[in-house]
Amino acid sequence: MKIKRLSIILIHLSLPFLLFTGCLKDGDDTLVLPTPDGKIPYSVIPERLQDSLRDNGFVIHEGINPPSIEGKFKVSPMDLQYASDDYQNNFYDLIMTLSGQYPRGRVSYSESQVDTVLGLSTMANVIGKGDDFTMYCFQNIAKTNREGDTLYTCSTATVVSGTIAKEGIHNCQYTNIILDKWAVNDYYASQIPPVETYRIWNDGNGLASRLGSTQTTKL
């Protein structure tokens, strides 16, 4: 099975502290983020899922003049606010790196945990106004065996929201939504949450701290 060409990211999904091992697969059905227009397009996250996120406390900041969010940030502790698949376990501290932001939109995004790089950079979009922003992106993972056979694939949408400041991101929230999945058998299918489920995480102390000396400037 071919999966869409995207930078692969390894994500915690159904088991506590389980890291997926992934590899990039080539395909003809490339997923491209639409040009930002101040809202998360329904082609990225369907309207019913955006409504569900809001109903369960996730704040989506809309607008066509987002702030610069470049920098490296540590979300710690990661407090689970809501899980539509009844997930109950904890999550290691998350390091988010955002760089190369263009006016009104595109930014390179990557994640890591502790000393583990979770994935390569992927292009994301940023919306918002003032110091409030929401960043969203597609991410794909694929697990293979030693022979290179694909065991499962999973397409997700990741969203980060908050208020940028010199010291970091206030009221930082993080969610990952399962958009599509495929597995070679039921065992591997069980390692991925059901399609259209998601989890919402908050920074437990209200601030995703900025790492390093990167300064924030308006675009």
GROMACS .gro file of C-alpha atoms in nm:
model
  219
    1MET     CA    1   0.000   0.000   0.000
    2LYS     CA    2   0.130   0.343  -0.092
    3ILE     CA    3   0.104   0.628   0.155
    4LYS     CA    4   0.110   1.001   0.092
    5ARG     CA    5   0.450   1.174   0.061
    6LEU     CA    6   0.512   1.363   0.384
    7SER     CA    7   0.789   1.392   0.638
    8ILE     CA    8   0.734   1.105   0.879
    9ILE     CA    9   0.684   1.169   1.248
   10LEU     CA   10   0.679   0.917   1.528
   11ILE     CA   11   0.386   0.970   1.760
   12HIS     CA   12   0.259   0.829   2.089
   13LEU     CA   13  -0.068   0.663   2.006
   14SER     CA   14  -0.244   0.374   2.182
   15LEU     CA   15   0.013   0.242   2.433
   16PRO     CA   16   0.192   0.435   2.711
   17PHE     CA   17   0.530   0.565   2.595
   18LEU     CA   18   0.515   0.359   2.273
   19LEU     CA   19   0.718   0.512   1.993
   20PHE     CA   20   0.630   0.416   1.640
   21THR     CA   21   0.924   0.350   1.411
   22GLY     CA   22   0.855   0.494   1.070
   23CYS     CA   23   0.989   0.532   0.723
   24LEU     CA   24   0.901   0.752   0.428
   25LYS     CA   25   0.711   0.588   0.145
   26ASP     CA   26   0.673   0.740  -0.201
   27GLY     CA   27   0.328   0.781  -0.346
   28ASP     CA   28   0.135   0.962  -0.615
   29ASP     CA   29  -0.141   1.088  -0.383
   30THR     CA   30   0.050   1.377  -0.223
   31LEU     CA   31  -0.125   1.556   0.066
   32VAL     CA   32  -0.080   1.932   0.047
   33LEU     CA   33  -0.202   2.181   0.303
   34PRO     CA   34  -0.436   2.445   0.157
   35THR     CA   35  -0.323   2.808   0.169
   36PRO     CA   36  -0.417   2.953   0.511
   37ASP     CA   37  -0.732   3.168   0.510
   38GLY     CA   38  -0.769   3.230   0.882
   39LYS     CA   39  -0.941   2.901   0.970
   40ILE     CA   40  -0.846   2.534   0.974
   41PRO     CA   41  -0.985   2.403   0.643
   42TYR     CA   42  -1.244   2.129   0.672
   43SER     CA   43  -1.037   1.935   0.420
   44VAL     CA   44  -0.769   1.910   0.692
   45ILE     CA   45  -0.993   1.856   0.995
   46PRO     CA   46  -1.365   1.801   0.925
   47GLU     CA   47  -1.610   2.049   1.076
   48ARG     CA   48  -1.761   1.791   1.314
   49LEU     CA   49  -1.416   1.717   1.458
   50GLN     CA   50  -1.332   2.085   1.500
   51ASP     CA   51  -1.664   2.132   1.682
   52SER     CA   52  -1.585   1.831   1.902
   53LEU     CA   53  -1.240   1.970   1.985
   54ARG     CA   54  -1.394   2.300   2.093
   55ASP     CA   55  -1.666   2.124   2.293
   56ASN     CA   56  -1.395   1.941   2.486
   57GLY     CA   57  -1.190   2.249   2.568
   58PHE     CA   58  -0.945   2.290   2.280
   59VAL     CA   59  -0.911   2.654   2.174
   60ILE     CA   60  -0.871   2.725   1.801
   61HIS     CA   61  -0.744   3.079   1.743
   62GLU     CA   62  -0.856   3.203   1.400
   63GLY     CA   63  -0.730   3.492   1.190
   64ILE     CA   64  -0.512   3.581   0.890
   65ASN     CA   65  -0.240   3.771   1.077
   66PRO     CA   66  -0.074   3.521   1.310
   67PRO     CA   67   0.230   3.612   1.518
   68SER     CA   68   0.577   3.471   1.460
   69ILE     CA   69   0.601   3.145   1.653
   70GLU     CA   70   0.955   3.045   1.558
   71GLY     CA   71   1.158   2.885   1.832
   72LYS     CA   72   1.206   2.573   2.038
   73PHE     CA   73   0.960   2.506   2.319
   74LYS     CA   74   0.923   2.248   2.595
   75VAL     CA   75   0.573   2.137   2.694
   76SER     CA   76   0.608   2.009   3.051
   77PRO     CA   77   0.423   1.851   3.214
   78MET     CA   78   0.194   1.713   2.944
   79ASP     CA   79  -0.144   1.690   3.118
   80LEU     CA   80  -0.415   1.489   2.946
   81GLN     CA   81  -0.732   1.697   2.930
   82TYR     CA   82  -0.949   1.471   2.714
   83ALA     CA   83  -0.922   1.149   2.514
   84SER     CA   84  -1.205   1.041   2.287
   85ASP     CA   85  -1.062   0.686   2.287
   86ASP     CA   86  -1.054   0.671   2.670
   87TYR     CA   87  -0.673   0.677   2.680
   88GLN     CA   88  -0.556   0.724   3.041
   89ASN     CA   89  -0.175   0.714   3.042
   90ASN     CA   90   0.080   0.991   3.079
   91PHE     CA   91   0.297   1.144   2.810
   92TYR     CA   92   0.663   1.239   2.825
   93ASP     CA   93   0.764   1.606   2.801
   94LEU     CA   94   0.738   1.729   2.442
   95ILE     CA   95   0.991   1.948   2.259
   96MET     CA   96   0.847   2.142   1.964
   97THR     CA   97   1.068   2.319   1.710
   98LEU     CA   98   0.924   2.575   1.466
   99SER     CA   99   1.141   2.749   1.207
  100GLY     CA  100   1.143   2.924   0.870
  101GLN     CA  101   0.804   3.087   0.910
  102TYR     CA  102   0.665   3.274   0.610
  103PRO     CA  103   0.426   3.569   0.633
  104ARG     CA  104   0.068   3.456   0.690
  105GLY     CA  105   0.135   3.096   0.712
  106ARG     CA  106   0.385   2.826   0.649
  107VAL     CA  107   0.631   2.709   0.912
  108SER     CA  108   0.853   2.403   0.950
  109TYR     CA  109   0.753   2.189   1.250
  110SER     CA  110   0.918   1.894   1.426
  111GLU     CA  111   0.878   1.714   1.759
  112SER     CA  112   1.108   1.532   2.001
  113GLN     CA  113   1.089   1.379   2.346
  114VAL     CA  114   1.369   1.375   2.603
  115ASP     CA  115   1.669   1.282   2.383
  116THR     CA  116   1.460   1.105   2.118
  117VAL     CA  117   1.382   1.268   1.783
  118LEU     CA  118   1.025   1.174   1.702
  119GLY     CA  119   1.031   1.276   1.339
  120LEU     CA  120   1.156   1.484   1.052
  121SER     CA  121   1.029   1.833   0.985
  122THR     CA  122   0.697   1.874   0.812
  123MET     CA  123   0.536   2.189   0.672
  124ALA     CA  124   0.258   2.336   0.885
  125ASN     CA  125   0.022   2.631   0.858
  126VAL     CA  126  -0.029   2.902   1.120
  127ILE     CA  127  -0.345   3.108   1.174
  128GLY     CA  128  -0.443   3.359   1.440
  129LYS     CA  129  -0.410   3.725   1.528
  130GLY     CA  130  -0.229   3.937   1.782
  131ASP     CA  131  -0.025   3.698   1.997
  132ASP     CA  132  -0.281   3.415   1.971
  133PHE     CA  133  -0.215   3.138   1.721
  134THR     CA  134  -0.307   2.789   1.609
  135MET     CA  135  -0.067   2.572   1.408
  136TYR     CA  136  -0.185   2.263   1.218
  137CYS     CA  137  -0.024   2.004   0.994
  138PHE     CA  138  -0.064   1.659   0.841
  139GLN     CA  139   0.165   1.381   0.959
  140ASN     CA  140   0.204   1.024   0.835
  141ILE     CA  141   0.370   0.728   0.997
  142ALA     CA  142   0.454   0.383   0.866
  143LYS     CA  143   0.590   0.085   1.058
  144THR     CA  144   0.794  -0.173   0.869
  145ASN     CA  145   0.962  -0.499   0.962
  146ARG     CA  146   1.328  -0.584   0.904
  147GLU     CA  147   1.249  -0.702   0.552
  148GLY     CA  148   1.094  -0.366   0.465
  149ASP     CA  149   0.735  -0.488   0.455
  150THR     CA  150   0.478  -0.234   0.573
  151LEU     CA  151   0.296  -0.344   0.890
  152TYR     CA  152   0.075  -0.040   0.933
  153THR     CA  153   0.029   0.318   0.815
  154CYS     CA  154  -0.150   0.603   0.983
  155SER     CA  155  -0.244   0.957   0.873
  156THR     CA  156  -0.296   1.220   1.142
  157ALA     CA  157  -0.355   1.590   1.192
  158THR     CA  158  -0.158   1.763   1.468
  159VAL     CA  159  -0.269   2.097   1.613
  160VAL     CA  160  -0.087   2.327   1.859
  161SER     CA  161  -0.258   2.634   2.005
  162GLY     CA  162  -0.171   2.909   2.250
  163THR     CA  163  -0.048   3.263   2.305
  164ILE     CA  164   0.313   3.339   2.208
  165ALA     CA  165   0.536   3.543   2.436
  166LYS     CA  166   0.906   3.608   2.490
  167GLU     CA  167   0.920   3.341   2.759
  168GLY     CA  168   0.726   3.078   2.564
  169ILE     CA  169   0.371   2.973   2.476
  170HIS     CA  170   0.104   3.053   2.733
  171ASN     CA  171  -0.199   2.822   2.761
  172CYS     CA  172  -0.031   2.579   2.522
  173GLN     CA  173  -0.252   2.296   2.397
  174TYR     CA  174  -0.163   2.000   2.176
  175THR     CA  175  -0.385   1.749   1.999
  176ASN     CA  176  -0.335   1.467   1.751
  177ILE     CA  177  -0.628   1.334   1.546
  178ILE     CA  178  -0.637   0.997   1.369
  179LEU     CA  179  -0.758   1.063   1.013
  180ASP     CA  180  -0.692   0.728   0.846
  181LYS     CA  181  -0.516   0.399   0.917
  182TRP     CA  182  -0.430   0.066   0.759
  183ALA     CA  183  -0.270  -0.244   0.904
  184VAL     CA  184  -0.164  -0.581   0.772
  185ASN     CA  185  -0.361  -0.763   1.044
  186ASP     CA  186  -0.576  -0.709   1.352
  187TYR     CA  187  -0.280  -0.714   1.590
  188TYR     CA  188  -0.115  -0.413   1.430
  189ALA     CA  189  -0.450  -0.243   1.376
  190SER     CA  190  -0.506  -0.261   1.753
  191GLN     CA  191  -0.190  -0.054   1.813
  192ILE     CA  192  -0.351   0.250   1.650
  193PRO     CA  193  -0.657   0.427   1.797
  194PRO     CA  194  -0.978   0.429   1.590
  195VAL     CA  195  -1.016   0.676   1.304
  196GLU     CA  196  -1.145   1.021   1.410
  197THR     CA  197  -1.038   0.976   1.772
  198TYR     CA  198  -0.811   1.234   1.933
  199ARG     CA  199  -0.643   1.338   2.257
  200ILE     CA  200  -0.603   1.688   2.399
  201TRP     CA  201  -0.298   1.772   2.611
  202ASN     CA  202  -0.233   2.092   2.809
  203ASP     CA  203   0.093   2.225   2.943
  204GLY     CA  204   0.039   2.155   3.311
  205ASN     CA  205   0.194   2.479   3.440
  206GLY     CA  206   0.032   2.697   3.175
  207LEU     CA  207   0.354   2.777   2.987
  208ALA     CA  208   0.549   2.587   2.720
  209SER     CA  209   0.890   2.732   2.804
  210ARG     CA  210   1.107   2.875   2.528
  211LEU     CA  211   1.444   2.700   2.500
  212GLY     CA  212   1.742   2.907   2.387
  213SER     CA  213   1.750   3.275   2.303
  214THR     CA  214   1.514   3.291   2.003
  215GLN     CA  215   1.317   3.614   2.009
  216THR     CA  216   0.963   3.658   1.882
  217THR     CA  217   0.892   3.926   1.624
  218LYS     CA  218   0.570   4.012   1.443
  219LEU     CA  219   0.549   3.917   1.076
   0.00000   0.00000   0.00000
